[in-house]
Each structure stands twice: as C-alpha cells, then as structure tokens.
mmCIF file of C-alpha atoms and ligand atoms in Angstrom:
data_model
loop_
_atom_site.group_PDB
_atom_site.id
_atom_site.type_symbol
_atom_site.label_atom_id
_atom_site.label_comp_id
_atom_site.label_asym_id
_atom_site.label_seq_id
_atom_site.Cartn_x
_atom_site.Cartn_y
_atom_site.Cartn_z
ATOM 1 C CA UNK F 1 -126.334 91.914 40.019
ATOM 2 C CA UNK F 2 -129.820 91.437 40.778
ATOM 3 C CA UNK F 3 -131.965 94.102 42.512
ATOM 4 C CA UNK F 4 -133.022 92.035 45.236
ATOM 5 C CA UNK F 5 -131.288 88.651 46.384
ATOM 6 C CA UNK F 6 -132.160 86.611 49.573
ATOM 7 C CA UNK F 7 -129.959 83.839 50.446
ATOM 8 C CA UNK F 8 -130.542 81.500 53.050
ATOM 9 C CA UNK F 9 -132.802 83.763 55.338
ATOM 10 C CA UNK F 10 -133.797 82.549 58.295
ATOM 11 C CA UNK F 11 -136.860 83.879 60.327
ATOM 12 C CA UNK F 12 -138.688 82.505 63.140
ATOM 13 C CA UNK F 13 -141.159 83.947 65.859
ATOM 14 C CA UNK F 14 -140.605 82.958 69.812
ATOM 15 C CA UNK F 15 -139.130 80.178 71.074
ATOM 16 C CA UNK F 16 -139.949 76.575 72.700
ATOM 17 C CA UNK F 17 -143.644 76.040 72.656
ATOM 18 C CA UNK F 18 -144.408 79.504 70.947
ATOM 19 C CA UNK F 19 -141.973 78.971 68.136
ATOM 20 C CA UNK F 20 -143.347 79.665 64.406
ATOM 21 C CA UNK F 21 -140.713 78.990 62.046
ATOM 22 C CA UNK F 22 -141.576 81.198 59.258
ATOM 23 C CA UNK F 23 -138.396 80.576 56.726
ATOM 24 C CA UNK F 24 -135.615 78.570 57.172
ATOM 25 C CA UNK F 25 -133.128 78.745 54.126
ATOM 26 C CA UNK F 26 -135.289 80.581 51.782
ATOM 27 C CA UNK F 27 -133.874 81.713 48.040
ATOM 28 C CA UNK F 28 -135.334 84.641 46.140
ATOM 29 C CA UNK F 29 -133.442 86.536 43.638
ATOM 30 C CA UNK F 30 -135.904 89.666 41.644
ATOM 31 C CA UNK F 31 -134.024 91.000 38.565
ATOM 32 C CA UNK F 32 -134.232 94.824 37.148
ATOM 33 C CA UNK F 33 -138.010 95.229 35.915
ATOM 34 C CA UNK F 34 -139.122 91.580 36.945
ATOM 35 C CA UNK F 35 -142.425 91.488 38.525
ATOM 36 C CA UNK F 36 -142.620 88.603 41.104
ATOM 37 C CA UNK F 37 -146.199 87.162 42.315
ATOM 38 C CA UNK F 38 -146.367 85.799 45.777
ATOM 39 C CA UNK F 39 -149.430 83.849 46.353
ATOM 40 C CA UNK F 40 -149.480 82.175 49.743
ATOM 41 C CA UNK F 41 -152.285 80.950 52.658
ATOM 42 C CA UNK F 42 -153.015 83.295 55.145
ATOM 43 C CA UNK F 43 -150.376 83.121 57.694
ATOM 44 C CA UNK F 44 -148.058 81.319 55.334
ATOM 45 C CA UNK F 45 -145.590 84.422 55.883
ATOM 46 C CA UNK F 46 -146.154 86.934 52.614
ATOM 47 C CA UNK F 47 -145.850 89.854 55.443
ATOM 48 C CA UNK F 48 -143.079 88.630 56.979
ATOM 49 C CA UNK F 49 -140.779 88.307 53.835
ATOM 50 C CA UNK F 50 -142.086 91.780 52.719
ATOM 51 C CA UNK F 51 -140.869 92.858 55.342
ATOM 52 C CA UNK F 52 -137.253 91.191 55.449
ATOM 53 C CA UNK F 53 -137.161 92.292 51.787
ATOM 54 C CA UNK F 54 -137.921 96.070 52.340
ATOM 55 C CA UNK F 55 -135.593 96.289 55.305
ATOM 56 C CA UNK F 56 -138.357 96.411 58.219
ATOM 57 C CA UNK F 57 -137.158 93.224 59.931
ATOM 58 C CA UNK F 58 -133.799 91.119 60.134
ATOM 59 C CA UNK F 59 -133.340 87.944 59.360
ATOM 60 C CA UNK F 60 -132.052 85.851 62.126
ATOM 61 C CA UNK F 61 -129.664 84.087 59.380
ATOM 62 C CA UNK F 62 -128.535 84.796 55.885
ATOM 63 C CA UNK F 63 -128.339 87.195 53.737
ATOM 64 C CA UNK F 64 -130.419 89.944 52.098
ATOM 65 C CA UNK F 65 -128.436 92.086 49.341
ATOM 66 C CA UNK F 66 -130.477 94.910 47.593
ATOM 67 C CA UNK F 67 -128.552 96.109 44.679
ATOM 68 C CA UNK F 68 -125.669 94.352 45.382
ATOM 69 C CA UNK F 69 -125.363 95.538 48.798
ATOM 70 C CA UNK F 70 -125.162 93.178 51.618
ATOM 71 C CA UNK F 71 -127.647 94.365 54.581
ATOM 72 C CA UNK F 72 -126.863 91.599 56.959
ATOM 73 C CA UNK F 73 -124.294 93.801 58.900
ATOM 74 C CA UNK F 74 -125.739 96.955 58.716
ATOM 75 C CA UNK F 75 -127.026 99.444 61.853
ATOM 76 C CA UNK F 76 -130.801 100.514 62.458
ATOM 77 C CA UNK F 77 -129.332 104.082 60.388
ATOM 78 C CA UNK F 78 -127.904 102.694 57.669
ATOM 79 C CA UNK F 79 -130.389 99.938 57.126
ATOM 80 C CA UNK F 80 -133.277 102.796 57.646
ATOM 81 C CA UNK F 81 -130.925 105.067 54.855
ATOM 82 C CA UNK F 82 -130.695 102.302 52.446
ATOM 83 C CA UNK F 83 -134.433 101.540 52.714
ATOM 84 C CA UNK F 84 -135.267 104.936 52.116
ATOM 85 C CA UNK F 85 -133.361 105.368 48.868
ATOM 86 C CA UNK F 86 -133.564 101.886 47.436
ATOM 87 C CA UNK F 87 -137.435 100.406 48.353
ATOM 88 C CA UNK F 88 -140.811 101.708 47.545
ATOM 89 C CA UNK F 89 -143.675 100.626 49.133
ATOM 90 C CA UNK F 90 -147.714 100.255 47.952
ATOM 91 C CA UNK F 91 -150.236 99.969 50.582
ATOM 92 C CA UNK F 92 -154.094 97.754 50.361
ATOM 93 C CA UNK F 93 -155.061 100.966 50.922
ATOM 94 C CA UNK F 94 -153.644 104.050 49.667
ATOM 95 C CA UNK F 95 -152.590 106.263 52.190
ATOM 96 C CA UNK F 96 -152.527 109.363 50.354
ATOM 97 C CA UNK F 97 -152.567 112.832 52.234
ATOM 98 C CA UNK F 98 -156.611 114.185 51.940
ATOM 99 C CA UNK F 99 -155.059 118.388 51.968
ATOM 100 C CA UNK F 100 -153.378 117.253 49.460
ATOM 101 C CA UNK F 101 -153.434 117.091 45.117
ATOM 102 C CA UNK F 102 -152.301 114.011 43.706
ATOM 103 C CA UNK F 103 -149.313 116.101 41.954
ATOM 104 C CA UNK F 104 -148.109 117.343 45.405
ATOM 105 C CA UNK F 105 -149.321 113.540 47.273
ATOM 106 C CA UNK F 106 -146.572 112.372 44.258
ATOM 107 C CA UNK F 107 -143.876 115.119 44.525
ATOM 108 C CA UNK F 108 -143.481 115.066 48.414
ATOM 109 C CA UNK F 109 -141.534 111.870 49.421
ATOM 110 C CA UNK F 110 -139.059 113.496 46.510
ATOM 111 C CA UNK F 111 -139.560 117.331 48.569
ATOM 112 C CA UNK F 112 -138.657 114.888 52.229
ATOM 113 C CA UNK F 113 -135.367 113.634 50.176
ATOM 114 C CA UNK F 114 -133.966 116.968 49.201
ATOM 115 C CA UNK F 115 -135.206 117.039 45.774
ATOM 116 C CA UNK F 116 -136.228 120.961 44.250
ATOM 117 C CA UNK F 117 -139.019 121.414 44.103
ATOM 118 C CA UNK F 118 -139.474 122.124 40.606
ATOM 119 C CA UNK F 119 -137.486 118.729 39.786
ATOM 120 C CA UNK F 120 -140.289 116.715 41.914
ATOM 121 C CA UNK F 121 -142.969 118.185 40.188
ATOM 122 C CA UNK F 122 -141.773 117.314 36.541
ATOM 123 C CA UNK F 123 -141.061 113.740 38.242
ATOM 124 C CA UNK F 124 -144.393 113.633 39.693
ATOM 125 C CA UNK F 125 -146.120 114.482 36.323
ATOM 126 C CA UNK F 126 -144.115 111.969 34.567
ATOM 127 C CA UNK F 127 -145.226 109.011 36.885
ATOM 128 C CA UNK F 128 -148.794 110.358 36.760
ATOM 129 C CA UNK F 129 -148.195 110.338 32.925
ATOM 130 C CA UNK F 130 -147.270 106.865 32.754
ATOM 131 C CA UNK F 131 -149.936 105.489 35.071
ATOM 132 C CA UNK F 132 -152.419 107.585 32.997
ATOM 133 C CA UNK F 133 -154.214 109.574 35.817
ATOM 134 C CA UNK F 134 -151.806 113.110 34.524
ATOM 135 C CA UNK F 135 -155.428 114.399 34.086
ATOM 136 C CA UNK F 136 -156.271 113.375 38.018
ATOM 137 C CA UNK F 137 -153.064 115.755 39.201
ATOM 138 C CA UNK F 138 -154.975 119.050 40.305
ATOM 139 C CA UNK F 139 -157.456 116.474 42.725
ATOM 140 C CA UNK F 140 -157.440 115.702 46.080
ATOM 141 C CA UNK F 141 -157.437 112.158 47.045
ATOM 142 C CA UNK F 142 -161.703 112.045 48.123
ATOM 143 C CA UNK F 143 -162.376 113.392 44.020
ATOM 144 C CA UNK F 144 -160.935 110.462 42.553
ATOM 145 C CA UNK F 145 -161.694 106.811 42.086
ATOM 146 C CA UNK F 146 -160.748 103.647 44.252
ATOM 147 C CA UNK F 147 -158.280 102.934 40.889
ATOM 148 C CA UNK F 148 -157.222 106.575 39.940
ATOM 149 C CA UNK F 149 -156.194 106.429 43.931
ATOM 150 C CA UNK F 150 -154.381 103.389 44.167
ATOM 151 C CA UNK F 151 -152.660 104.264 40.993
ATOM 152 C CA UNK F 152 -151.716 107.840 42.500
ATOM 153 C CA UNK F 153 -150.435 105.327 45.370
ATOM 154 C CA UNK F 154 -147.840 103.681 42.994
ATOM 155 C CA UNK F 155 -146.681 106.797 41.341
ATOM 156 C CA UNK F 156 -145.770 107.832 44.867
ATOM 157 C CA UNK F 157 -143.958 104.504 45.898
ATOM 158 C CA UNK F 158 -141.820 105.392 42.987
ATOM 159 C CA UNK F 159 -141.214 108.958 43.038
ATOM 160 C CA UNK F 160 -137.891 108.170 44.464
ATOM 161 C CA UNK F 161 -136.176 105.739 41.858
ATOM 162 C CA UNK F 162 -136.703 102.586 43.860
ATOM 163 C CA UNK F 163 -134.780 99.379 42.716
ATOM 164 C CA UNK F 164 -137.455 97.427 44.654
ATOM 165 C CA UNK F 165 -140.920 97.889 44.803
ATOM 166 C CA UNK F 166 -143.035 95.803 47.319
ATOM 167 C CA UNK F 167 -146.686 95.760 47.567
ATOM 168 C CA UNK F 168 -148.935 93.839 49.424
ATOM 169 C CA UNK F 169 -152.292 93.027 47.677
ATOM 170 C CA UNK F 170 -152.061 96.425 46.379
ATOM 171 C CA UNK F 171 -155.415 95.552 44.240
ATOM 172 C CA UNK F 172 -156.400 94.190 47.230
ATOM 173 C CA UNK F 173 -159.729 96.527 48.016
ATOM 174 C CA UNK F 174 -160.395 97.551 44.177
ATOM 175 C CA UNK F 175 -163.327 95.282 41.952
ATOM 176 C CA UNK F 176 -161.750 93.112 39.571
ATOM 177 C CA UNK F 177 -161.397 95.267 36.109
ATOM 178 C CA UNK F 178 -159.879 98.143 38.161
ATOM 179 C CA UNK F 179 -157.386 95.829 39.822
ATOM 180 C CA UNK F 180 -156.515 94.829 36.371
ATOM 181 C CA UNK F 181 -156.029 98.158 35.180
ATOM 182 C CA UNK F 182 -153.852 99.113 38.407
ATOM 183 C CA UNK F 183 -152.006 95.777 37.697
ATOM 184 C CA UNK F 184 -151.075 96.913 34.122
ATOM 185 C CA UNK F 185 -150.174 100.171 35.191
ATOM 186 C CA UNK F 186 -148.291 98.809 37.847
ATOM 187 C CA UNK F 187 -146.515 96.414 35.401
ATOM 188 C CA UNK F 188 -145.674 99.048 33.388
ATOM 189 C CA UNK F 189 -144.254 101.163 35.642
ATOM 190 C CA UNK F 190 -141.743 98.155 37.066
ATOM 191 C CA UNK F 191 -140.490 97.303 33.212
ATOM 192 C CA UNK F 192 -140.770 101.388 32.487
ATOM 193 C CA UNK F 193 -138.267 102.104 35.861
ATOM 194 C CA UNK F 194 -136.251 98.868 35.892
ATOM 195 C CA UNK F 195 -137.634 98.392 39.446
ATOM 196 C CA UNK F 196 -137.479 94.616 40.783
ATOM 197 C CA UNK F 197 -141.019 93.799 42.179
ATOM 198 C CA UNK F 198 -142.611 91.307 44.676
ATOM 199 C CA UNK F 199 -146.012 91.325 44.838
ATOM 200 C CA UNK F 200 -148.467 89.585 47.180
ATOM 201 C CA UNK F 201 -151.628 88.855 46.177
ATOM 202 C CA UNK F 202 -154.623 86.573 46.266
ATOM 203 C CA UNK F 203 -155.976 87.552 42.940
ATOM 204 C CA UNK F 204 -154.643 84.149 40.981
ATOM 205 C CA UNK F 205 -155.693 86.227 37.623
ATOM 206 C CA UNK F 206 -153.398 88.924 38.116
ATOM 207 C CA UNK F 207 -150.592 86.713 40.058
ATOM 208 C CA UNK F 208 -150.929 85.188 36.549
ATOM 209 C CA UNK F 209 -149.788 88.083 34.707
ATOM 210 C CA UNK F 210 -146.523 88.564 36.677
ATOM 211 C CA UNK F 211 -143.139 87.586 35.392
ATOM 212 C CA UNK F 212 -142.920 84.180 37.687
ATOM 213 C CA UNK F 213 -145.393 83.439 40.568
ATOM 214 C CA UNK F 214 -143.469 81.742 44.449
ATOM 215 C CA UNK F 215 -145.179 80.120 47.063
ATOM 216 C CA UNK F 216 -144.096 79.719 50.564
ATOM 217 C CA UNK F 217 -143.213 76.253 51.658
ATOM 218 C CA UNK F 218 -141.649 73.914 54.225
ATOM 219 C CA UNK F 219 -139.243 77.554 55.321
ATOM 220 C CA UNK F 220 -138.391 77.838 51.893
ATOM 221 C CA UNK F 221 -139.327 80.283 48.740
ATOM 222 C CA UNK F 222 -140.607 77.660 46.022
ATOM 223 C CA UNK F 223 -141.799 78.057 42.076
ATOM 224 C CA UNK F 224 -145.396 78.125 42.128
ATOM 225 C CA UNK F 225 -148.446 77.515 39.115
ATOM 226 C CA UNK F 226 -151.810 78.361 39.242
HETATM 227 P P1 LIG D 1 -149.073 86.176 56.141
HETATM 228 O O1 LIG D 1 -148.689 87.582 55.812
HETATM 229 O O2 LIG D 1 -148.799 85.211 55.040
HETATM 230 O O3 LIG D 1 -150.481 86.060 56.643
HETATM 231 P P2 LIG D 1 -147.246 86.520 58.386
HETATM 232 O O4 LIG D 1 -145.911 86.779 57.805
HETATM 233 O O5 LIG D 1 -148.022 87.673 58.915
HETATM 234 O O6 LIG D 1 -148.125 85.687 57.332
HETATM 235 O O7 LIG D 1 -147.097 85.478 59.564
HETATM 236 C C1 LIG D 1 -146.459 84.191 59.428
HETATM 237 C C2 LIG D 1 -146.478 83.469 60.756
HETATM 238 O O8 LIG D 1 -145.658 84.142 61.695
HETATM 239 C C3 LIG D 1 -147.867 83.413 61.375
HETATM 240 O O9 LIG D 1 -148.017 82.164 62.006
HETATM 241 C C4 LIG D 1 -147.840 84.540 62.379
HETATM 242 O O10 LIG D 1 -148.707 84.254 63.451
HETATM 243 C C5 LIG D 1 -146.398 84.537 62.825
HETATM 244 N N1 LIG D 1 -145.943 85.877 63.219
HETATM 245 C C6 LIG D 1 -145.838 86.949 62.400
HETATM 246 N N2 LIG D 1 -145.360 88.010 63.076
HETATM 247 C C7 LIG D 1 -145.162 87.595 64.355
HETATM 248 C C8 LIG D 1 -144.680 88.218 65.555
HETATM 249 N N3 LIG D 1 -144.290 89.492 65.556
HETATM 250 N N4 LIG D 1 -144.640 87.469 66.678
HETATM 251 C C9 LIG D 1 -145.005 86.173 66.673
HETATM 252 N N5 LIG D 1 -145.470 85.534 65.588
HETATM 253 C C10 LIG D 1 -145.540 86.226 64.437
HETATM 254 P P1 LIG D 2 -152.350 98.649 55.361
HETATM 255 O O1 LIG D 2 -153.629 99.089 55.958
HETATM 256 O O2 LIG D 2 -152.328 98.703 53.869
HETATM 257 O O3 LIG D 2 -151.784 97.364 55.917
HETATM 258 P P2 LIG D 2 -150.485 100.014 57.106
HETATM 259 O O4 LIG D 2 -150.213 101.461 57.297
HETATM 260 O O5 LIG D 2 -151.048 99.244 58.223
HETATM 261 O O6 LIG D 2 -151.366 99.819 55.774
HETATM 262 O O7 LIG D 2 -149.205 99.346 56.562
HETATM 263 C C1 LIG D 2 -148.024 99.441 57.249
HETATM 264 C C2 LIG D 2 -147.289 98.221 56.789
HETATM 265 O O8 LIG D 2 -146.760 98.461 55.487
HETATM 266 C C3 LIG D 2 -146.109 97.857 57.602
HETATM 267 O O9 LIG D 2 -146.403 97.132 58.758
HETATM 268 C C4 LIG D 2 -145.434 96.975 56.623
HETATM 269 O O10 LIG D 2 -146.141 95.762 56.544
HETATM 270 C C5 LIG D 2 -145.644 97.649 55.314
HETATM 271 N N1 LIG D 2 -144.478 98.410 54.856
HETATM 272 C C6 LIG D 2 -144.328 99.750 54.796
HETATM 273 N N2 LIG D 2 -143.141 100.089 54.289
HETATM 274 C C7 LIG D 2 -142.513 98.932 54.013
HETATM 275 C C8 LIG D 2 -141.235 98.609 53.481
HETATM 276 N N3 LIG D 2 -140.331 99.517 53.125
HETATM 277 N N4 LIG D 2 -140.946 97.309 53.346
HETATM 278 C C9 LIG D 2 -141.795 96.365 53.677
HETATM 279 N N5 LIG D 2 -143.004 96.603 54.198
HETATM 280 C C10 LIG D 2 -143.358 97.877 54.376
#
C-alpha cells in the first residue's frame, strides 16, 4: 500500500461568485521513501493540498488514505490522532524553541507522545547523526546556521516515525548551496526512514532532484518537467 494515496479529492473555496475551485478529481499516490516535488504558480493550490494531505483540511469529495487508512470518515479526534502519529511537518522557517538545544528541540515532540526520555534522546541523536549537525546538539537554535537550523527542523518533523513528510519550500529562506545541502539531507532522511514525501518548492534545481516532480492543473494533480 502506498504511504499516501489521494483519489478523486475534491476542494473548492465559497460558492457562486466567490467560488475558487482548487481540485476537482485530483490523483496522487507517494510510495515508502519517494520524494515528490510540487512546483506550482502562486495560488495554484500547493497549500491547500498540503494541507488535505497532512490532515488539516477535508476534502469536500474523495478520498485521502495515509497508510492504507481511509480518512474520509473519520472525526476531528481521530483525524487529529492519526495526523499526529503518521505526518511530519517542515516549516519555511524553522520554528525551533530558542530555551532550547537542538538535542532537546529534536527529542520533545517524542517526550509530548509518551516516549522515555532516554529513548528520545538516542532517537534525537540518531536523526541529528544522519542530517550531520550531531556536532550542533548541545546549541541553542540563535548559535547555529540558517542550514544547521533548518536541518535541526527536519530531524524534528521526523522524530516521530512519520510515513509522510510534508514541507513547504522548506529551503525556502536558505541561499542556494545550503538549500542544496538541506535538500540532500532531507533526501536522505526520506529514503533512510521510508517516509513518503511531498515537497513544494520553487527552486526548479532542487524540484529536479526529487523522485518525480507534479504540477497543479485544470483541478487535477498532473506529471510535470522542468
Ligand atoms: P498556493 O499555496 O499554491 O499559493 P493556495 O492553496 O493557498 O495556493 O490557494 C489556492 C486558491 O484557493 C487561491 O485562489 C486562494 O485564494 C484560494 N483559497 C485558499 N484558501 C482559501 C480560503 N480559506 N478561503 C477562500 N479561498 C481560499
Ligand atoms: P510558516 O511561517 O513556515 O508558514 P506557520 O507557523 O505559519 O509557518 O505554518 C503553519 C502552517 O504549517 C499551517 O497553516 C499549515 O500550512 C502548515 N502545517 C503544519 N502542520 C501541517 C500538517 N500536519 N499538514 C499540513 N500542513 C501543516
């Protein structure tokens, strides 16, 4: 089964001479450790679909599964409990705690999910091993770089085993060879975890370094080349 599978969604804003049709039947299927580029127009709906996919917003029709699980029926609780343990989320900007190291920044969404304490920490060093900032972990947030930051972000979005990992132009405020080396880092962590990722972006070099690269077009999720 794929991580993340949208079938026929369905999402529109207001109605008579406010409506915005956003999608109408859109497709999207993300496979365990595929890295999806979506490179759309402003207003083209990249936010919106990030959202349907992470479980913010409801589609008005079809079908979102994540991990096999249909979402379509589910309450606000369950929909919130499924987001929380499935989907992992990177900021533009980093949103990491200032009081606190990047270790802790790391091991707290784990602490907030019932994990021990000792548990999150080896997790948190891992992640910060494989994004190759382990030597950042003692620092608070305002000691490190734009990338060491943004990478600190990602180890955090997956602290808790996410099968999806969403980010919107999570390079989006870095200069271009540091959003490279967050993209790689980011790549690896997605084919290191098994995650299933869609990415927005605007950066067509890095879009070009994903798995596949969509579009948004006529309601629908299309193939896309740059
Ligand atoms: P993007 O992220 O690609 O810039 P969005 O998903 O934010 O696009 O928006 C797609 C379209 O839907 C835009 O025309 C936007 O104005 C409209 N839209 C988004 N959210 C709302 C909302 N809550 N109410 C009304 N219109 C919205
Ligand atoms: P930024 O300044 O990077 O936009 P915000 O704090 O304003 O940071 O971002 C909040 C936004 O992050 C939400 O409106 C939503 O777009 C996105 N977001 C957070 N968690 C999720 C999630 N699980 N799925 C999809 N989108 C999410």
């Amino acid at each position: 089964k794929p991580h993340l599978k949208l079938s026929g969604v369905h999402r529109h804003y207001g109605e008579g001479d406010m409506l915005v049709r956003v999608l109408e039947a859109a497709d999207l299927t993300v496979e365990s450790g595929e890295l999806v580029a979506l490179v759309a127009p402003s207003g083209a709906g990249k936010s919106t679909l990030l959202h349907l996919c992470g479980l913010l917003e409801s589609p008005q029709g079809g079908e979102i599964e994540i991990i096999g699980q249909s979402t379509s029926r589910l309450g606000d609780r369950a929909r919130t409990q499924l987001r929380r343990s499935t989907v992992g989320y990177v900021y533009q900007f980093h949103h990491l705690l200032p009081e606190f190291t990047a270790l802790e920044n790391v091991a707290l969404p784990q602490l907030i999910a019932g994990q021990d304490q000792n548990k999150a920490e080896a997790r948190a060093m891992e992640l910060l091993e494989l994004l190759g900032v382990a030597p950042r972990a003692a620092h608070r947030p305002a000691e490190l770089s734009g990338g060491e930051q943004q990478r600190i972000a990602i180890a955090r979005a997956a602290a808790n085993h996410p099968r999806v990992i969403l980010a919107d132009e999570p390079t989006g405020n870095l200069d271009p060879e540091t959003s490279d080396l967050v993209f790689e880092a980011l790549k690896d962590l997605i084919k290191n975890e098994g995650a299933a990722a869609l990415i927005a972006t605007h950066n067509h070099d890095l879009a070009r370094r994903a798995d596949r690269i969509v579009t948004l077009k006529g309601g629908l999720v299309v193939p896309h080349t740059l």
